């Protein structure tokens, strides 16, 4: 299998379709919420990402076929006074799981974070998504904690 990863071009129609299609497959998966992307999201996602200068996406291809996507956003660590890169989405098409594509996408994000002078990479994962957790831990990611006695950080949200 010939596999490669490259940065997505949000203005390229093929890249936009690959990004949206892979994200839709992930959204339909139980680990992605089990619902397809809305028509609005499918139609506007690439343009909205292009409008955000701190967004970066990577596409993985296996034998020329879109096989994985990673979307990340630059943030800022006030404690380190440096940028950070948050991996917001990482999805590998079910037909290509277990082939190292997730690791290749994480490697691309890490290279980009280093290029930007980031102090760290962050991501969130469902506690029950053991397959993804195994990939992240093998790549060096750990649960965030400042002091083991104070516990690990929890990810909260408030829908608007």
PDB file of C-alpha atoms in Angstrom, residues 18-133:
ATOM      1  CA  UNK A  18     -12.038  14.418   0.821  1.00  0.00           C
ATOM      2  CA  UNK A  19     -11.956  16.372   4.085  1.00  0.00           C
ATOM      3  CA  UNK A  20     -15.736  16.647   4.318  1.00  0.00           C
ATOM      4  CA  UNK A  21     -16.340  13.067   3.216  1.00  0.00           C
ATOM      5  CA  UNK A  22     -13.931  11.591   5.747  1.00  0.00           C
ATOM      6  CA  UNK A  23     -15.296  13.789   8.522  1.00  0.00           C
ATOM      7  CA  UNK A  24     -18.836  12.699   7.622  1.00  0.00           C
ATOM      8  CA  UNK A  25     -17.841   9.015   7.858  1.00  0.00           C
ATOM      9  CA  UNK A  26     -16.398   9.764  11.297  1.00  0.00           C
ATOM     10  CA  UNK A  27     -19.494  11.717  12.401  1.00  0.00           C
ATOM     11  CA  UNK A  28     -21.688   8.723  11.482  1.00  0.00           C
ATOM     12  CA  UNK A  29     -19.530   6.381  13.592  1.00  0.00           C
ATOM     13  CA  UNK A  30     -20.661   5.842  17.206  1.00  0.00           C
ATOM     14  CA  UNK A  31     -17.361   7.385  18.373  1.00  0.00           C
ATOM     15  CA  UNK A  32     -18.173  10.480  16.313  1.00  0.00           C
ATOM     16  CA  UNK A  33     -21.727  10.892  17.572  1.00  0.00           C
ATOM     17  CA  UNK A  34     -23.554   8.539  15.197  1.00  0.00           C
ATOM     18  CA  UNK A  35     -25.103  11.276  13.022  1.00  0.00           C
ATOM     19  CA  UNK A  36     -24.143  12.568   9.585  1.00  0.00           C
ATOM     20  CA  UNK A  37     -22.804  16.060   9.119  1.00  0.00           C
ATOM     21  CA  UNK A  38     -25.491  18.621   8.379  1.00  0.00           C
ATOM     22  CA  UNK A  39     -25.962  19.843   4.816  1.00  0.00           C
ATOM     23  CA  UNK A  40     -24.732  23.254   5.984  1.00  0.00           C
ATOM     24  CA  UNK A  41     -21.505  21.752   7.350  1.00  0.00           C
ATOM     25  CA  UNK A  42     -20.893  19.661   4.241  1.00  0.00           C
ATOM     26  CA  UNK A  43     -21.417  22.716   2.025  1.00  0.00           C
ATOM     27  CA  UNK A  44     -19.438  25.301   4.024  1.00  0.00           C
ATOM     28  CA  UNK A  45     -16.765  23.495   6.063  1.00  0.00           C
ATOM     29  CA  UNK A  46     -13.786  23.987   3.745  1.00  0.00           C
ATOM     30  CA  UNK A  47     -14.526  27.685   3.206  1.00  0.00           C
ATOM     31  CA  UNK A  48     -15.002  28.259   6.927  1.00  0.00           C
ATOM     32  CA  UNK A  49     -11.710  26.523   7.697  1.00  0.00           C
ATOM     33  CA  UNK A  50      -9.972  28.577   4.998  1.00  0.00           C
ATOM     34  CA  UNK A  51     -11.242  31.748   6.700  1.00  0.00           C
ATOM     35  CA  UNK A  52      -9.435  30.786   9.921  1.00  0.00           C
ATOM     36  CA  UNK A  53      -5.695  31.449   9.699  1.00  0.00           C
ATOM     37  CA  UNK A  54      -4.955  29.228  12.702  1.00  0.00           C
ATOM     38  CA  UNK A  55      -6.635  26.158  11.172  1.00  0.00           C
ATOM     39  CA  UNK A  56      -4.611  23.403   9.535  1.00  0.00           C
ATOM     40  CA  UNK A  57      -5.754  20.070   8.135  1.00  0.00           C
ATOM     41  CA  UNK A  58      -3.925  17.031   6.849  1.00  0.00           C
ATOM     42  CA  UNK A  59      -5.210  14.362   4.498  1.00  0.00           C
ATOM     43  CA  UNK A  60      -3.877  10.810   4.314  1.00  0.00           C
ATOM     44  CA  UNK A  61      -4.142   8.877   1.075  1.00  0.00           C
ATOM     45  CA  UNK A  62      -3.759   5.130   0.586  1.00  0.00           C
ATOM     46  CA  UNK A  63      -3.098   4.199  -3.032  1.00  0.00           C
ATOM     47  CA  UNK A  64      -4.521   7.584  -4.040  1.00  0.00           C
ATOM     48  CA  UNK A  65      -7.774   7.159  -2.088  1.00  0.00           C
ATOM     49  CA  UNK A  66      -8.610   9.505   0.826  1.00  0.00           C
ATOM     50  CA  UNK A  67      -8.060   7.399   3.949  1.00  0.00           C
ATOM     51  CA  UNK A  68      -7.771   9.814   6.879  1.00  0.00           C
ATOM     52  CA  UNK A  69      -8.096  13.406   8.007  1.00  0.00           C
ATOM     53  CA  UNK A  70      -6.785  15.497  10.882  1.00  0.00           C
ATOM     54  CA  UNK A  71      -8.062  18.997  11.670  1.00  0.00           C
ATOM     55  CA  UNK A  72      -6.145  21.139  14.138  1.00  0.00           C
ATOM     56  CA  UNK A  73      -6.231  24.682  15.462  1.00  0.00           C
ATOM     57  CA  UNK A  74      -3.495  26.787  16.945  1.00  0.00           C
ATOM     58  CA  UNK A  75      -4.195  28.007  20.457  1.00  0.00           C
ATOM     59  CA  UNK A  76      -2.029  29.611  23.100  1.00  0.00           C
ATOM     60  CA  UNK A  77      -0.586  28.408  26.397  1.00  0.00           C
ATOM     61  CA  UNK A  78      -0.540  31.274  28.854  1.00  0.00           C
ATOM     62  CA  UNK A  79       1.650  29.302  31.279  1.00  0.00           C
ATOM     63  CA  UNK A  80       4.311  28.636  28.626  1.00  0.00           C
ATOM     64  CA  UNK A  81       3.642  31.889  26.724  1.00  0.00           C
ATOM     65  CA  UNK A  82       3.832  29.921  23.481  1.00  0.00           C
ATOM     66  CA  UNK A  83       1.412  28.605  20.897  1.00  0.00           C
ATOM     67  CA  UNK A  84      -0.023  25.098  21.112  1.00  0.00           C
ATOM     68  CA  UNK A  85      -1.722  22.981  18.488  1.00  0.00           C
ATOM     69  CA  UNK A  86      -5.012  21.298  19.355  1.00  0.00           C
ATOM     70  CA  UNK A  87      -5.976  18.258  17.313  1.00  0.00           C
ATOM     71  CA  UNK A  88      -9.711  18.795  17.037  1.00  0.00           C
ATOM     72  CA  UNK A  89     -10.578  15.893  14.707  1.00  0.00           C
ATOM     73  CA  UNK A  90      -8.705  12.823  13.619  1.00  0.00           C
ATOM     74  CA  UNK A  91     -10.508  10.218  11.585  1.00  0.00           C
ATOM     75  CA  UNK A  92      -9.400   7.191   9.617  1.00  0.00           C
ATOM     76  CA  UNK A  93     -11.828   5.569   7.199  1.00  0.00           C
ATOM     77  CA  UNK A  94     -12.924   2.145   8.556  1.00  0.00           C
ATOM     78  CA  UNK A  95     -11.438   0.418   5.489  1.00  0.00           C
ATOM     79  CA  UNK A  96      -7.998   1.772   6.414  1.00  0.00           C
ATOM     80  CA  UNK A  97      -7.892   1.415  10.193  1.00  0.00           C
ATOM     81  CA  UNK A  98      -5.057  -0.542  11.751  1.00  0.00           C
ATOM     82  CA  UNK A  99      -2.611   0.411   8.978  1.00  0.00           C
ATOM     83  CA  UNK A 100      -0.741   3.207  10.773  1.00  0.00           C
ATOM     84  CA  UNK A 101      -2.588   6.071   9.126  1.00  0.00           C
ATOM     85  CA  UNK A 102      -3.566   7.669  12.433  1.00  0.00           C
ATOM     86  CA  UNK A 103       0.102   7.723  13.457  1.00  0.00           C
ATOM     87  CA  UNK A 104       1.082   9.326  10.143  1.00  0.00           C
ATOM     88  CA  UNK A 105      -1.533  12.043  10.664  1.00  0.00           C
ATOM     89  CA  UNK A 106      -0.327  12.664  14.224  1.00  0.00           C
ATOM     90  CA  UNK A 107       3.256  12.858  12.949  1.00  0.00           C
ATOM     91  CA  UNK A 108       2.200  15.510  10.413  1.00  0.00           C
ATOM     92  CA  UNK A 109       0.482  17.528  13.145  1.00  0.00           C
ATOM     93  CA  UNK A 110       3.571  17.237  15.344  1.00  0.00           C
ATOM     94  CA  UNK A 111       5.839  18.445  12.529  1.00  0.00           C
ATOM     95  CA  UNK A 112       3.519  21.417  11.990  1.00  0.00           C
ATOM     96  CA  UNK A 113       3.448  22.182  15.719  1.00  0.00           C
ATOM     97  CA  UNK A 114       7.243  22.145  15.823  1.00  0.00           C
ATOM     98  CA  UNK A 115       7.389  24.375  12.728  1.00  0.00           C
ATOM     99  CA  UNK A 116       5.105  26.877  14.497  1.00  0.00           C
ATOM    100  CA  UNK A 117       7.178  26.796  17.688  1.00  0.00           C
ATOM    101  CA  UNK A 118       4.379  25.228  19.731  1.00  0.00           C
ATOM    102  CA  UNK A 119       5.044  24.067  23.272  1.00  0.00           C
ATOM    103  CA  UNK A 120       2.635  21.120  23.039  1.00  0.00           C
ATOM    104  CA  UNK A 121      -0.059  19.276  21.155  1.00  0.00           C
ATOM    105  CA  UNK A 122      -3.435  18.653  22.754  1.00  0.00           C
ATOM    106  CA  UNK A 123      -6.421  16.488  21.890  1.00  0.00           C
ATOM    107  CA  UNK A 124      -9.472  14.969  23.532  1.00  0.00           C
ATOM    108  CA  UNK A 125     -10.761  11.436  23.221  1.00  0.00           C
ATOM    109  CA  UNK A 126     -13.740   9.551  24.576  1.00  0.00           C
ATOM    110  CA  UNK A 127     -12.711   7.367  27.499  1.00  0.00           C
ATOM    111  CA  UNK A 128     -14.365   4.365  25.821  1.00  0.00           C
ATOM    112  CA  UNK A 129     -12.515   4.824  22.529  1.00  0.00           C
ATOM    113  CA  UNK A 130      -9.753   2.421  23.477  1.00  0.00           C
ATOM    114  CA  UNK A 131      -8.511   1.951  19.917  1.00  0.00           C
ATOM    115  CA  UNK A 132      -7.861   5.684  19.501  1.00  0.00           C
ATOM    116  CA  UNK A 133      -6.442   5.970  23.007  1.00  0.00           C
TER     117      UNK A 133
END
